[in-house]
CSV table of C-alpha atoms in Angstrom, one decimal:
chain,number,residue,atom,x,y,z
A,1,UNK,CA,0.0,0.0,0.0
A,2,UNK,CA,1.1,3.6,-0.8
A,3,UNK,CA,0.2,6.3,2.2
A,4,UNK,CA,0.2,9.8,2.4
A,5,UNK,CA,1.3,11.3,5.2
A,6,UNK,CA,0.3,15.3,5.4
A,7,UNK,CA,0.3,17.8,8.1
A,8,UNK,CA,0.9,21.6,8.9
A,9,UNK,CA,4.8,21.7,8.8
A,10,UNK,CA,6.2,20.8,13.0
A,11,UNK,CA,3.2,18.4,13.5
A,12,UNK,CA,4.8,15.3,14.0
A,13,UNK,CA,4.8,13.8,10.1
A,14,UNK,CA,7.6,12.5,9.9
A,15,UNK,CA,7.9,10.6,13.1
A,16,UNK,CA,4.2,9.1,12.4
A,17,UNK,CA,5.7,8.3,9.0
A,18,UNK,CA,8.5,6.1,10.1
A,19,UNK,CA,5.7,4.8,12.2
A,20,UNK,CA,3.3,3.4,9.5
A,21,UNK,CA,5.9,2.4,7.1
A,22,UNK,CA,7.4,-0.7,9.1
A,23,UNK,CA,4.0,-1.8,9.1
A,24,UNK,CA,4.8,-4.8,6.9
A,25,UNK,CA,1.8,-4.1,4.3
A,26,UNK,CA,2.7,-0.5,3.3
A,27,UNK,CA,5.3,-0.4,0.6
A,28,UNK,CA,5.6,3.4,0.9
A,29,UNK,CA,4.6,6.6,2.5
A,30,UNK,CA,4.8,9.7,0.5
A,31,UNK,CA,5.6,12.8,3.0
A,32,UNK,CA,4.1,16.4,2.3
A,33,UNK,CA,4.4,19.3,5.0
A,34,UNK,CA,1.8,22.2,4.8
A,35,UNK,CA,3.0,24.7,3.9
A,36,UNK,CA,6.7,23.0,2.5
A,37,UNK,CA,9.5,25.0,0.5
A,38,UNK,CA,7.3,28.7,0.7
A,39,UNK,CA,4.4,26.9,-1.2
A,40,UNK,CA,0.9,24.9,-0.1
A,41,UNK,CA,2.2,22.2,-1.5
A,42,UNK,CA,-1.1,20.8,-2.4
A,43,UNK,CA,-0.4,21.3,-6.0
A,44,UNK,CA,0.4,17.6,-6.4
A,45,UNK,CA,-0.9,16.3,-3.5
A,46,UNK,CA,-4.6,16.3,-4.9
A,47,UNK,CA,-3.8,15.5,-8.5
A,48,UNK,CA,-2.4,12.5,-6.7
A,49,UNK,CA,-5.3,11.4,-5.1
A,50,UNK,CA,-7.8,12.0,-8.0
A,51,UNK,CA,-5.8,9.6,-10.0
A,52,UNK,CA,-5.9,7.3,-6.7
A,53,UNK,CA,-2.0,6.8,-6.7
A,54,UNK,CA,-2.6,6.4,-2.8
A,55,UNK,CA,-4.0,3.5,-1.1
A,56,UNK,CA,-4.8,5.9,2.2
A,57,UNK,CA,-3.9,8.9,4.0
A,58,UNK,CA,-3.3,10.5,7.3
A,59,UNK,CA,-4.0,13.8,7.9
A,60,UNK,CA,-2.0,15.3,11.2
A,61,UNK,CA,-3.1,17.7,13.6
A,62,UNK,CA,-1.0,19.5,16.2
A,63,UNK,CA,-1.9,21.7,19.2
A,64,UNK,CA,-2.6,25.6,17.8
A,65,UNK,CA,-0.7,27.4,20.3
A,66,UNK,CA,2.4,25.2,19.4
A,67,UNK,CA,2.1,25.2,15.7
A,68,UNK,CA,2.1,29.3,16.1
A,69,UNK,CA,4.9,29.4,18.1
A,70,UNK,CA,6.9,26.7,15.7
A,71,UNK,CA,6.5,29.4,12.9
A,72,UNK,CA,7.0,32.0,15.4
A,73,UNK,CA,10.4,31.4,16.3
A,74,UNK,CA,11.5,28.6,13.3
A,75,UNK,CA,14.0,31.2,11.1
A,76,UNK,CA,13.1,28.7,7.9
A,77,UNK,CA,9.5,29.3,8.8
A,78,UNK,CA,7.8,28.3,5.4
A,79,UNK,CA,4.2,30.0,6.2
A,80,UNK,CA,6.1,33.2,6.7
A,81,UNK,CA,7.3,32.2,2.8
A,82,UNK,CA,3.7,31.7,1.9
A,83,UNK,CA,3.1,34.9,2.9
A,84,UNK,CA,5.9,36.6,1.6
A,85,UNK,CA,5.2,35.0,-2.1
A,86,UNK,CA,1.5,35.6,-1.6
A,87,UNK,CA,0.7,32.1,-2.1
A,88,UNK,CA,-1.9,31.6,0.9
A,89,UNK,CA,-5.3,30.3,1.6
A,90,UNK,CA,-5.6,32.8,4.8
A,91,UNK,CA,-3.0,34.8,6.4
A,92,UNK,CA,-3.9,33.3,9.8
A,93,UNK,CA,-1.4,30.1,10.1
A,94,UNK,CA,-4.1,27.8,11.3
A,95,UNK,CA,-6.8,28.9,9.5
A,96,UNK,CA,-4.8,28.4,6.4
A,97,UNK,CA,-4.2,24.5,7.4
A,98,UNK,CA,-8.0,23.9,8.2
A,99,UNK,CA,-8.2,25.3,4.9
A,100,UNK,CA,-5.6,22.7,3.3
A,101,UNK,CA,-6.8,19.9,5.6
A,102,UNK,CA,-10.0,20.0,4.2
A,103,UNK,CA,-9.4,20.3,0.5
A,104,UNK,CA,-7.5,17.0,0.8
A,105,UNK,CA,-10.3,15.7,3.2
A,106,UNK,CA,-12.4,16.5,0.4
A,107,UNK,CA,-9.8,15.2,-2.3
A,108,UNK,CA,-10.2,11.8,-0.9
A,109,UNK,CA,-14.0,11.2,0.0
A,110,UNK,CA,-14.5,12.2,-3.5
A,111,UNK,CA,-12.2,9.9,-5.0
A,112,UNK,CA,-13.0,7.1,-2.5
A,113,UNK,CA,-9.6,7.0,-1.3
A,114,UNK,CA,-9.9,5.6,2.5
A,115,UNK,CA,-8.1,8.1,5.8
A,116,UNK,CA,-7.5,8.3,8.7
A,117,UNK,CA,-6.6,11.7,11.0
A,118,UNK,CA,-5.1,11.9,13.8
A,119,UNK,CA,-2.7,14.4,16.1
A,120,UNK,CA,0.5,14.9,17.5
A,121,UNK,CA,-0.3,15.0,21.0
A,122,UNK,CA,-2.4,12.1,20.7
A,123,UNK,CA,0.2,10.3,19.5
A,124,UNK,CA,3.1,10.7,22.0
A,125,UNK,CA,0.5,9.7,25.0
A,126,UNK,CA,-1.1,7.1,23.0
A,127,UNK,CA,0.8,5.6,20.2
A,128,UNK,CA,-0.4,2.2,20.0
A,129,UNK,CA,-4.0,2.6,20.2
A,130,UNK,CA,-3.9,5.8,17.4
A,131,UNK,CA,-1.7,3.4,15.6
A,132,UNK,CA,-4.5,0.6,15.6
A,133,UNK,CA,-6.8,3.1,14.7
A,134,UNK,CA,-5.5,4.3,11.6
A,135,UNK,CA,-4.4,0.8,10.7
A,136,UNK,CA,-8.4,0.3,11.2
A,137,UNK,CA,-9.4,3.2,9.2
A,138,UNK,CA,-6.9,2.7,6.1
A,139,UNK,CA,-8.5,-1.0,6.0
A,140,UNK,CA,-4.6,-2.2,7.0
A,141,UNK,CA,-4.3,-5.6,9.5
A,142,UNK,CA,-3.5,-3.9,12.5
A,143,UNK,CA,-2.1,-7.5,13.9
A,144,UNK,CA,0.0,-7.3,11.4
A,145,UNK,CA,2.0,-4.8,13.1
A,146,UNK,CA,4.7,-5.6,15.4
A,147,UNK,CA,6.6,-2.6,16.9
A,148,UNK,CA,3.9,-1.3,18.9
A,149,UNK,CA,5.9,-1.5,21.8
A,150,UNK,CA,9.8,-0.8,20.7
A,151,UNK,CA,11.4,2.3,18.6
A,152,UNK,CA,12.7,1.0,15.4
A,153,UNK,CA,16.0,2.8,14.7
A,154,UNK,CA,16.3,3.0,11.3
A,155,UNK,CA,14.3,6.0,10.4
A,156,UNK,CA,15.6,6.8,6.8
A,157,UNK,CA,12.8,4.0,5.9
A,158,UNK,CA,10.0,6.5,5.4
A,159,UNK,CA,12.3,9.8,5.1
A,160,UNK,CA,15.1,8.7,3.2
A,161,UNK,CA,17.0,12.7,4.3
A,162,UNK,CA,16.3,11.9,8.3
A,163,UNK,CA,19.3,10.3,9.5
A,164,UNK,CA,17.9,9.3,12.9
A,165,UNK,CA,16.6,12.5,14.3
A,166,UNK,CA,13.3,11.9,14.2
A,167,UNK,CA,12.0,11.3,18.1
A,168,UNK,CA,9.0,11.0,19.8
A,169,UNK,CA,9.1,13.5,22.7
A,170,UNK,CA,6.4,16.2,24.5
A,171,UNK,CA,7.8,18.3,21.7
A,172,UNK,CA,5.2,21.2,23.4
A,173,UNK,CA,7.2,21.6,26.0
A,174,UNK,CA,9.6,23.7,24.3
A,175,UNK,CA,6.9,25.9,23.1
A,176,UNK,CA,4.7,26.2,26.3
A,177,UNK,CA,6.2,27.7,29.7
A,178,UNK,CA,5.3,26.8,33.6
A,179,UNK,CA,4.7,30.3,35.0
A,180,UNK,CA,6.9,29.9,37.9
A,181,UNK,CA,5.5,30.9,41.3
């Protein structure tokens, strides 16, 4: 099977990427970021799924606060380039991934092309049971599986450019503060 992967850019797609593809039914995931290299990238995302060259697709979430504050202080921030080459659904960052989230919602129930969605935080607290889930919802054996319990280490699998770096952690802890008494 052949999975896309897509998310606003910091929401955890790559990590749920090397996730799915050691499932041993999915031959390959095809990663997209929104927004990725100062465009929505959706420009061959949904030609893609109208001429069903996915078997499924996962459509991440993340936290609003943290996916502000990710653009807020990333120096590579590719909304900002959106914005800057006027090349935007909405110039609100979240507002503009609702707006790409549902065109490839769309994209796919109109082209009968089976996903799943699903979010970061929901992830790192409860990896196995999301996991199952969209195994479920992408019509993929979900006792098939068997690293629901370990980290597989060889991450290039479903990003052939990450060389390991890819981890699971509270990643919103570096963008939200304990006020300190």
């Amino acid at each position: 099977m052949k999975i896309l992967i897509i998310g606003c850019e910091h929401s955890g797609t790559r990590w749920l990427s090397h996730n799915i593809v050691i499932h041993p039914d999915v031959e390959e995931i095809i990663h997209c970021s929104v927004p990725t290299d100062g465009s929505i990238g959706l420009d061959w995302v949904i030609p893609n799924i109208e001429d069903n060259k996915y078997d499924g697709a996962v459509i991440v979430t993340r936290d609003s606060s943290c996916l502000r504050r990710s653009q807020e202080s990333s120096p590579h921030s590719s909304f900002k380039k959106l914005v800057e080459n006027n090349q935007f659904y909405s110039k609100d960052l979240i507002e503009n991934w609702v707006i790409a989230g549902s065109i490839v919602m769309k994209s796919c129930k109109d082209n009968n092309v089976p996903y799943a969605m699903t979010c970061y935080e929901s992830l790192v607290q409860f990896l196995e049971q999301n996991l199952r889930k969209i195994f479920r919802q992408l019509n993929i054996n979900e006792d098939n599986y068997k690293h629901y319990q370990e980290e597989h280490t060889n991450r290039s699998l479903a990003i052939p450019w990450d060389q390991g770096t890819t981890r699971p952690i509270d990643g919103n802890k570096k963008y939200i503060k304990d006020k300190q008494p």
